mmCIF file with all atom_site columns, C-alpha atoms in Angstrom:
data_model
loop_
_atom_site.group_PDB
_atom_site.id
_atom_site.type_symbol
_atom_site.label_atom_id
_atom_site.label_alt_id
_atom_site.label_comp_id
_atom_site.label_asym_id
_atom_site.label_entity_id
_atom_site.label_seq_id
_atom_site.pdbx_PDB_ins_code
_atom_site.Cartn_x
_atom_site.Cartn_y
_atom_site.Cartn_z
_atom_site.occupancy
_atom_site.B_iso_or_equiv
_atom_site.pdbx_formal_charge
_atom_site.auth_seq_id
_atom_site.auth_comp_id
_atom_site.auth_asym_id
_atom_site.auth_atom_id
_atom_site.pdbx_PDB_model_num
ATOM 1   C CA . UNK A 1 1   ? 0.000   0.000   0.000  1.00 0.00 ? 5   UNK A CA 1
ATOM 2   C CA . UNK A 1 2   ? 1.393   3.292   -1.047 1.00 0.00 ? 6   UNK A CA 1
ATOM 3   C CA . UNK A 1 3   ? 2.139   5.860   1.647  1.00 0.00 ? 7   UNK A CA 1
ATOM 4   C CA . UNK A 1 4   ? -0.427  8.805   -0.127 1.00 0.00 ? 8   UNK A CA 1
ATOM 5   C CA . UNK A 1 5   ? -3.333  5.840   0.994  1.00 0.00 ? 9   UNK A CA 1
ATOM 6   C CA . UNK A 1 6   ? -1.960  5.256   4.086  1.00 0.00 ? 10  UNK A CA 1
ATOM 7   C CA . UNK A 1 7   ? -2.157  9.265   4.419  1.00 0.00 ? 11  UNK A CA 1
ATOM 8   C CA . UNK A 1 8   ? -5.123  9.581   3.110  1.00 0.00 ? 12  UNK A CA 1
ATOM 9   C CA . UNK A 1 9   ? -6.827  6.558   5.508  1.00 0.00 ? 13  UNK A CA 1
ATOM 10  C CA . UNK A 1 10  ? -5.407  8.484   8.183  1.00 0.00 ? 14  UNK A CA 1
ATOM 11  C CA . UNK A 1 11  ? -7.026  11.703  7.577  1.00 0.00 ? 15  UNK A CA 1
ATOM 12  C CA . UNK A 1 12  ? -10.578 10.061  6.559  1.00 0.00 ? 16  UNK A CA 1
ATOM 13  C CA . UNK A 1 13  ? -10.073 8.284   10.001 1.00 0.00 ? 17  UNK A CA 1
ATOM 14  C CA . UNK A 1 14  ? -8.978  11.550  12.177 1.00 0.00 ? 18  UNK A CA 1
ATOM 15  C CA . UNK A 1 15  ? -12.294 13.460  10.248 1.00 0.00 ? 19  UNK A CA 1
ATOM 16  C CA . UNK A 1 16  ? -14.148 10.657  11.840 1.00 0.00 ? 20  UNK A CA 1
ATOM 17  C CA . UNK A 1 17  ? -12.961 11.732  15.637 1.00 0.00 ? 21  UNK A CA 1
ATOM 18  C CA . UNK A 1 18  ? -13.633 15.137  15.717 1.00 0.00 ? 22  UNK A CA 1
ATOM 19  C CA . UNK A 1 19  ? -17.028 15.194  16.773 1.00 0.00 ? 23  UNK A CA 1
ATOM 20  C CA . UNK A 1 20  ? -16.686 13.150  19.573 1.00 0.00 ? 24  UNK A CA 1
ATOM 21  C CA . UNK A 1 21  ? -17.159 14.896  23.154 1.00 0.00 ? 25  UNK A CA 1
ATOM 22  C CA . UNK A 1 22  ? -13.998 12.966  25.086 1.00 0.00 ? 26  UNK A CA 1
ATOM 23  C CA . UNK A 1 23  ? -15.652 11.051  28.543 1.00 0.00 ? 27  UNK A CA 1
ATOM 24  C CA . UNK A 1 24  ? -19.009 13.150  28.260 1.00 0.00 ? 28  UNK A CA 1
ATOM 25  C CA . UNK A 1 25  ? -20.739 10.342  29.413 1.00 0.00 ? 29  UNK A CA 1
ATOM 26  C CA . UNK A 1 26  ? -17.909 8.798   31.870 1.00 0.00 ? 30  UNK A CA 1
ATOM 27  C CA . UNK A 1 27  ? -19.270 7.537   34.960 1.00 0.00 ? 31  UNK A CA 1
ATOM 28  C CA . UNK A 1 28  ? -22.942 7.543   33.440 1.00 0.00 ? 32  UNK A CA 1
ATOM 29  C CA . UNK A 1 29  ? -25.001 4.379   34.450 1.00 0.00 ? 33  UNK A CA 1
ATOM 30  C CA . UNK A 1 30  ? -25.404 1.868   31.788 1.00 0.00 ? 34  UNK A CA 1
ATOM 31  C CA . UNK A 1 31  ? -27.384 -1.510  30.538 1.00 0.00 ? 35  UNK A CA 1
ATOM 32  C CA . UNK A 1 32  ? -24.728 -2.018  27.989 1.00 0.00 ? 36  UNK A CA 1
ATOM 33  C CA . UNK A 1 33  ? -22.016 -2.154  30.076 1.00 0.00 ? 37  UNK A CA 1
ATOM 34  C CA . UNK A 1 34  ? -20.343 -2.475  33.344 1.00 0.00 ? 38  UNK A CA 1
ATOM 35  C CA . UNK A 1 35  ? -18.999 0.860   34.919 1.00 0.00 ? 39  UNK A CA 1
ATOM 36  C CA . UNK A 1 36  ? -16.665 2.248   36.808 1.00 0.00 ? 40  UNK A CA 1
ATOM 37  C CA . UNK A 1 37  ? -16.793 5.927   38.553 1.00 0.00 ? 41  UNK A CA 1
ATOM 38  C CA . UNK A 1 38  ? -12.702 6.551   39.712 1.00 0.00 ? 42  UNK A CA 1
ATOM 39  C CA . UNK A 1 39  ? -9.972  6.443   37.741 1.00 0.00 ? 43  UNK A CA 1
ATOM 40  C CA . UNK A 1 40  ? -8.652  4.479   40.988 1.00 0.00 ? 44  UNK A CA 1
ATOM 41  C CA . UNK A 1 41  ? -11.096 1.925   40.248 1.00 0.00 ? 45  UNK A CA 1
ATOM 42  C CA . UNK A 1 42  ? -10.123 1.165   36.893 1.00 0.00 ? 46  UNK A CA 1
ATOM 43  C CA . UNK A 1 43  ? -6.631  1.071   36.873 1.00 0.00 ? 47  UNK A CA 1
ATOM 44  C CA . UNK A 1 44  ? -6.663  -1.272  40.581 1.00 0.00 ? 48  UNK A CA 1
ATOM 45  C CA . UNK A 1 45  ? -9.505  -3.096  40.270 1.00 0.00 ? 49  UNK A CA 1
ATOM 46  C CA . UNK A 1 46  ? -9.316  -3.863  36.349 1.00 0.00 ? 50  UNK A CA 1
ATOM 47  C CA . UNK A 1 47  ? -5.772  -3.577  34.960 1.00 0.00 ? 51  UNK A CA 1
ATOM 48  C CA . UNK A 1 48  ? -4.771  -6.697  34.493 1.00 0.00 ? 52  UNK A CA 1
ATOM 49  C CA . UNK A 1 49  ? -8.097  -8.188  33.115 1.00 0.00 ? 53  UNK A CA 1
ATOM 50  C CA . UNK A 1 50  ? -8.038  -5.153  30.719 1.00 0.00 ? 54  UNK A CA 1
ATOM 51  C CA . UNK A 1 51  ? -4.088  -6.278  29.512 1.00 0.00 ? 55  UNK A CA 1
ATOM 52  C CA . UNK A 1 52  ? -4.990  -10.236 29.119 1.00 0.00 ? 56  UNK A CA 1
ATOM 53  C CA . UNK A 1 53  ? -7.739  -9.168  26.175 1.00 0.00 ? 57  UNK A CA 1
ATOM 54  C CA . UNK A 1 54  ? -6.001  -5.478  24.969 1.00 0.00 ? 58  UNK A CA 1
ATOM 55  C CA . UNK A 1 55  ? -2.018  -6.861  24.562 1.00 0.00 ? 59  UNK A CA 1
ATOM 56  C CA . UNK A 1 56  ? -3.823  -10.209 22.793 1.00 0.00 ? 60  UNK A CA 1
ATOM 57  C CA . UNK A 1 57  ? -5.928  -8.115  20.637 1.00 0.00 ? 61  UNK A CA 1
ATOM 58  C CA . UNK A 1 58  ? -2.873  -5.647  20.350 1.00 0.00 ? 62  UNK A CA 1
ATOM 59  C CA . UNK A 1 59  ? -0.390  -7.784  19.065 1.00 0.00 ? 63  UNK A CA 1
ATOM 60  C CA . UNK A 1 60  ? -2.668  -9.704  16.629 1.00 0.00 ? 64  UNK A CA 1
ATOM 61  C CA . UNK A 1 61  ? -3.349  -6.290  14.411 1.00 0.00 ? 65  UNK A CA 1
ATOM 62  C CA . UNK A 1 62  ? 0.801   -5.433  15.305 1.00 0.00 ? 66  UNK A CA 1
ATOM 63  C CA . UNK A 1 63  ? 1.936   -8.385  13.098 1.00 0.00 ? 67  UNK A CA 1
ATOM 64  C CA . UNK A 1 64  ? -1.032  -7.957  10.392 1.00 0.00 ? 68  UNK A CA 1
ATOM 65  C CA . UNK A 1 65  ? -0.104  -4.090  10.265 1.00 0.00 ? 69  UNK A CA 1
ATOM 66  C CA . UNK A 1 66  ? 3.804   -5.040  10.234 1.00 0.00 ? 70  UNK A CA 1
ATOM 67  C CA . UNK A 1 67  ? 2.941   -7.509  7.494  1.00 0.00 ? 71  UNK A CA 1
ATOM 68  C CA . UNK A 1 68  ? 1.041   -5.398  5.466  1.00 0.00 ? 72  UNK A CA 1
ATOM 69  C CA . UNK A 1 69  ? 2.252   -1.846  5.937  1.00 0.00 ? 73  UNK A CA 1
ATOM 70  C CA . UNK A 1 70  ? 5.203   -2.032  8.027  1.00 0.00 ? 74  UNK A CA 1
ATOM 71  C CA . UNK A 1 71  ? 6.430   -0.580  10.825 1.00 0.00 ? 75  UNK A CA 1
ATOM 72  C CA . UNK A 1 72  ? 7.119   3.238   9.151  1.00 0.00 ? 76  UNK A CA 1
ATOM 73  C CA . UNK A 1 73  ? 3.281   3.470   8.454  1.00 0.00 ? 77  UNK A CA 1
ATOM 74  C CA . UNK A 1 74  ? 2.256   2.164   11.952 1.00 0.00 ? 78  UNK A CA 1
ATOM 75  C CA . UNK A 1 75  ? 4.626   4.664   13.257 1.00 0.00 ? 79  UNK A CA 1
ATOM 76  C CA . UNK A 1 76  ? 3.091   7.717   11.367 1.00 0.00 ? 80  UNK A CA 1
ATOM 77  C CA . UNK A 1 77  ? -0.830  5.862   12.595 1.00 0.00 ? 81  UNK A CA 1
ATOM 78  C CA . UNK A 1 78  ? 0.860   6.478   16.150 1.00 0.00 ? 82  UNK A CA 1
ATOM 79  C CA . UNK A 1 79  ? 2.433   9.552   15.820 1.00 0.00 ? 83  UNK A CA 1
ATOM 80  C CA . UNK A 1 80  ? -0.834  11.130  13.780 1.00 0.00 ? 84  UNK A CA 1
ATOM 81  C CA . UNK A 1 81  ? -3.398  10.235  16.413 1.00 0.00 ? 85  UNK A CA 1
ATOM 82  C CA . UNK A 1 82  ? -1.045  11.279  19.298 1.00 0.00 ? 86  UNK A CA 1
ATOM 83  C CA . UNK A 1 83  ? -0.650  14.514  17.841 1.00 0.00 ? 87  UNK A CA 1
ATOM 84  C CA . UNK A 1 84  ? -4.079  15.739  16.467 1.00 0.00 ? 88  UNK A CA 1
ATOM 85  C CA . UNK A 1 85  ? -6.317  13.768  19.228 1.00 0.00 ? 89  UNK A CA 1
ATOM 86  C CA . UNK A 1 86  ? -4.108  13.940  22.720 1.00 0.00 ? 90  UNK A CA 1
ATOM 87  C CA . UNK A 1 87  ? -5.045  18.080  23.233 1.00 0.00 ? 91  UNK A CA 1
ATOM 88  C CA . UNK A 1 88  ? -8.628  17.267  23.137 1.00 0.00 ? 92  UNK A CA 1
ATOM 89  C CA . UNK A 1 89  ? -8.912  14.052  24.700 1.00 0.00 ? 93  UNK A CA 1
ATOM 90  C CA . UNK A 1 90  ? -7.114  16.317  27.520 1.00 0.00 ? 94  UNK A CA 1
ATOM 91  C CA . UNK A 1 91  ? -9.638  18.445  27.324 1.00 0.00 ? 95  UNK A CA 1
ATOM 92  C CA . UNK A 1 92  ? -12.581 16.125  27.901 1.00 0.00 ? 96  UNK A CA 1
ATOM 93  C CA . UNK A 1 93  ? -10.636 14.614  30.837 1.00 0.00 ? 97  UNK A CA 1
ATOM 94  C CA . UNK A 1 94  ? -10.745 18.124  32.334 1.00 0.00 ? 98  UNK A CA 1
ATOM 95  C CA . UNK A 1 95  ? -14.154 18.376  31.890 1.00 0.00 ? 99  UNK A CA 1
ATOM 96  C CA . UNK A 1 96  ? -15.097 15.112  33.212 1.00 0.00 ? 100 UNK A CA 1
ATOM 97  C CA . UNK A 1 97  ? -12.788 15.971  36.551 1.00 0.00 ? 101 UNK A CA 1
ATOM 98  C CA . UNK A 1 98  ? -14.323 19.198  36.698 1.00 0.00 ? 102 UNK A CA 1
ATOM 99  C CA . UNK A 1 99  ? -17.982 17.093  36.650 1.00 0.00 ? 103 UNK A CA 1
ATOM 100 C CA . UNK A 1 100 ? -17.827 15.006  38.967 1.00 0.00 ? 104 UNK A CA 1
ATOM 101 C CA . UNK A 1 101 ? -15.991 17.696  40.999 1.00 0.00 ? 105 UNK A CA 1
ATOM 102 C CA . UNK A 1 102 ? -19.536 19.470  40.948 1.00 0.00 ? 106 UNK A CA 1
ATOM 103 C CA . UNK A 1 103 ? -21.475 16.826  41.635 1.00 0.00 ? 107 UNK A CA 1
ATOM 104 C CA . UNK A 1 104 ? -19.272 16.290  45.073 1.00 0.00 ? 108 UNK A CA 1
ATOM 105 C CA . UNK A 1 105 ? -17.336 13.089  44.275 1.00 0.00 ? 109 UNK A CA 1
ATOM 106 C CA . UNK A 1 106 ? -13.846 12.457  44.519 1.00 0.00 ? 110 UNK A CA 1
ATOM 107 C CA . UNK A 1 107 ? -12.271 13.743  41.596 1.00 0.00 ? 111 UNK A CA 1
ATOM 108 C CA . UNK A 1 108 ? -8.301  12.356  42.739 1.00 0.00 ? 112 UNK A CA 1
ATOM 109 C CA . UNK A 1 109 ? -6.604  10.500  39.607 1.00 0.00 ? 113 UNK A CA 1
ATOM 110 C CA . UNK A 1 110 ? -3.737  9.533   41.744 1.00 0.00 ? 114 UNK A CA 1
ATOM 111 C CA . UNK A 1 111 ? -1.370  11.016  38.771 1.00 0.00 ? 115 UNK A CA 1
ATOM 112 C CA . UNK A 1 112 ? -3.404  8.514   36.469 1.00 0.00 ? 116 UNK A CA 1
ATOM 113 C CA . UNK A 1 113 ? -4.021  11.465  34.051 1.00 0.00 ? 117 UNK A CA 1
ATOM 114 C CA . UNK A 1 114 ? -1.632  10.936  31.261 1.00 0.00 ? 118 UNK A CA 1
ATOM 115 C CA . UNK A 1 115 ? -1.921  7.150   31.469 1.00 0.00 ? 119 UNK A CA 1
ATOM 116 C CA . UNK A 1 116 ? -5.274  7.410   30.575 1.00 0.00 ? 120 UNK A CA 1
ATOM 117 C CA . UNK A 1 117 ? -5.204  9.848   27.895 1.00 0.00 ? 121 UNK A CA 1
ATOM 118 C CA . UNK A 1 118 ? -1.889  7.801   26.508 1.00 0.00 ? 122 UNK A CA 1
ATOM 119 C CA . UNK A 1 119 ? -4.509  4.527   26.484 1.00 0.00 ? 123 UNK A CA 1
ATOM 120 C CA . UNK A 1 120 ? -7.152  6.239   24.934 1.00 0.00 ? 124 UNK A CA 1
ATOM 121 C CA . UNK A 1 121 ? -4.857  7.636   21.847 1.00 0.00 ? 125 UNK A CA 1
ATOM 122 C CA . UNK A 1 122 ? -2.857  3.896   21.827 1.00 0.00 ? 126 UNK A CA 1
ATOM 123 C CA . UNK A 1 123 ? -6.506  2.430   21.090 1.00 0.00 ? 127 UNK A CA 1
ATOM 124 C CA . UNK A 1 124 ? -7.388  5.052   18.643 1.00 0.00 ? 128 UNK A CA 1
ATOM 125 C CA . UNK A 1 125 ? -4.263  4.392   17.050 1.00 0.00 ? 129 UNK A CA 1
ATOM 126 C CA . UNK A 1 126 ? -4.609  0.325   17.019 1.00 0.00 ? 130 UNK A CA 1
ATOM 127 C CA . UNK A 1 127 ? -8.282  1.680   15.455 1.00 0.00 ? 131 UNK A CA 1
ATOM 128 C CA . UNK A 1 128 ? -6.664  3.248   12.572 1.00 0.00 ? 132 UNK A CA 1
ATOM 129 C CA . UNK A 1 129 ? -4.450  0.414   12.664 1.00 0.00 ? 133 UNK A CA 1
ATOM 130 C CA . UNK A 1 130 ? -6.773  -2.120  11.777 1.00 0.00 ? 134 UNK A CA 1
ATOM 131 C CA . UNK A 1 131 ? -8.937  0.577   9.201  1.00 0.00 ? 135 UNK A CA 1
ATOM 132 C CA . UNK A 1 132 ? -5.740  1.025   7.085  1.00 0.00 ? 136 UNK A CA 1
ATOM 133 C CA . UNK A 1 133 ? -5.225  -2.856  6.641  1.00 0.00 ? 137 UNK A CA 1
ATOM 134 C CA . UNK A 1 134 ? -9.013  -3.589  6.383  1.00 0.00 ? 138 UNK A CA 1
ATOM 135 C CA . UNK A 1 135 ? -8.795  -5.623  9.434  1.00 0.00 ? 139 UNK A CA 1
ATOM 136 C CA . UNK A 1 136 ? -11.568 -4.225  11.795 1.00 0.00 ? 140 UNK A CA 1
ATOM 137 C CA . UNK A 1 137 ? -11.430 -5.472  14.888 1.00 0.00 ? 141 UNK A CA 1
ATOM 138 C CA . UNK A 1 138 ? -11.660 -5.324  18.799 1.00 0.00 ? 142 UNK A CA 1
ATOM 139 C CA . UNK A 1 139 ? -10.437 -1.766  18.506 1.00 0.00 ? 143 UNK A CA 1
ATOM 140 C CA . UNK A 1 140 ? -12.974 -0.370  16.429 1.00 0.00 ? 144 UNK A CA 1
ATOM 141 C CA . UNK A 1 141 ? -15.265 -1.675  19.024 1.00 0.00 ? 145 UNK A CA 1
ATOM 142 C CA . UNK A 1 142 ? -13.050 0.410   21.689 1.00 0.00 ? 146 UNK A CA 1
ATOM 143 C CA . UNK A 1 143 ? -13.572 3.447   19.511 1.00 0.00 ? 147 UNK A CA 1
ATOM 144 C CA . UNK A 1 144 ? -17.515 3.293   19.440 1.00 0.00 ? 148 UNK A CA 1
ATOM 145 C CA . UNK A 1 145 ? -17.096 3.231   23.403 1.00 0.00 ? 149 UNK A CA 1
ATOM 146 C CA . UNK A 1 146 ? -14.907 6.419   22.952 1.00 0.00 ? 150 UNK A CA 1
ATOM 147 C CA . UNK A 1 147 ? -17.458 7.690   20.361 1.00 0.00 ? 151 UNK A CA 1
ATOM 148 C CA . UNK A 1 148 ? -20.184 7.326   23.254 1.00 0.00 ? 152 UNK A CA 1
ATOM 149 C CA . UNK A 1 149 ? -18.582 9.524   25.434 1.00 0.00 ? 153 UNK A CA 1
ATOM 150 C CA . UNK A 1 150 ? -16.852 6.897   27.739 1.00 0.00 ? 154 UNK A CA 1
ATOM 151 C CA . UNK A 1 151 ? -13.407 5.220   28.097 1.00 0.00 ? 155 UNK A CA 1
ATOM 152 C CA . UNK A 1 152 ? -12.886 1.738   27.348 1.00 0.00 ? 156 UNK A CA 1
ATOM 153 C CA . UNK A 1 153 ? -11.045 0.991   30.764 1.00 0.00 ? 157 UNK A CA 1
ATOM 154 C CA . UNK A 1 154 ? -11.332 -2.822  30.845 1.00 0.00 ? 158 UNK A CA 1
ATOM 155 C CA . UNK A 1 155 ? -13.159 -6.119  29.682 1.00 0.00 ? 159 UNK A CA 1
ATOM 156 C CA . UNK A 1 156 ? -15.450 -8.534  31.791 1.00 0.00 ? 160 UNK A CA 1
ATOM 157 C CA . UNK A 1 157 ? -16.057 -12.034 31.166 1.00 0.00 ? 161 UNK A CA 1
ATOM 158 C CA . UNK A 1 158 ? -14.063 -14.211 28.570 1.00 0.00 ? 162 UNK A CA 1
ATOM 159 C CA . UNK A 1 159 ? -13.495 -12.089 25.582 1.00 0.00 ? 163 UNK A CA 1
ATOM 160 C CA . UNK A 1 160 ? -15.460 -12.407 22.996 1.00 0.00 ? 164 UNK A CA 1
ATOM 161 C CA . UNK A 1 161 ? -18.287 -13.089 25.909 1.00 0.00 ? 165 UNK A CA 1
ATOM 162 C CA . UNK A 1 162 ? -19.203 -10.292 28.212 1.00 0.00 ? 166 UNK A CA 1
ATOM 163 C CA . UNK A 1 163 ? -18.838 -6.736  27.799 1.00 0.00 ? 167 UNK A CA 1
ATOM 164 C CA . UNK A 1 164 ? -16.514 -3.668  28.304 1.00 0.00 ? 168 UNK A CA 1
ATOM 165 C CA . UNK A 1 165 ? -15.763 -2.335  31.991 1.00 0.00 ? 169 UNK A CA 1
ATOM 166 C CA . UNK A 1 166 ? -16.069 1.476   31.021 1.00 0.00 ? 170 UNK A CA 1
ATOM 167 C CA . UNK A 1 167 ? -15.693 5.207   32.785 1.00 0.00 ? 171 UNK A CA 1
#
């Protein structure tokens, strides 16, 4: 695949983002999925459930991508996503803290901040990933979580069975 598509895929995909309203809907109650309200929660209390299914699902599309466009072109996916969505992911995580900051509840990330916003542009990226090689996947379905207004934080059950542990 020439780099001008792989460019091009990448801007189609970014266009796609830039509607969405970062963790609008973060701690919202839900019959779709299990959630979480801290940041504390997710990261202690889901971690390592969320790395058996994402570093699985992660290094499937790594060696399709590596096959298919190489490394260079995943790099640029990474770099691309980093750059145009981290500012306003950022953004929505401010607003979320400064929600539930209103509402009374315990708004304390525990320095959790840039880890989260760094997961949330890694599974973005992995999305574009698998759009570019016509492989879509598990992180397409992270990115209509993200496209809801909620982060992706973890998965309960046996993947494929269950559902998403989300903020």
């Amino acid at each position: 695949m020439s780099k001008d598509i792989i460019k091009c895929k990448i801007d189609e995909f970014l266009k796609e983002l830039e509607g969405i309203n970062w963790l609008k809907h973060a701690g919202d109650e839900s019959d779709r999925y299990r959630v979480v309200c801290s940041f504390t929660e997710a990261w202690d209390g889901w971690n390592d459930k969320m790395l058996k299914v994402w570093l699985k699902k992660s290094k499937n599309i790594e060696k399709v991508a590596m096959e298919s466009i190489g490394d260079e072109a995943i790099d640029l996916i990474f770099s691309r996503i980093s750059e145009a969505m981290g500012p306003r992911i950022a953004e929505g995580l401010v607003k979320f803290k400064d929600r539930i900051e209103k509402a009374g509840l315990d708004n304390d990330t525990y320095g959790l901040d840039y880890e989260i916003i760094d997961f949330i542009k890694r599974d973005m990226a992995w999305a574009c990933v698998e759009r570019v090689t016509d492989n879509i996947g598990f992180f397409n379905k992270v990115l209509g979580v993200l496209v809801e207004g909620r982060w992706a934080c973890a998965w309960e059950g046996n993947y494929p069975s269950g559902r998403f542990v989300v903020m």
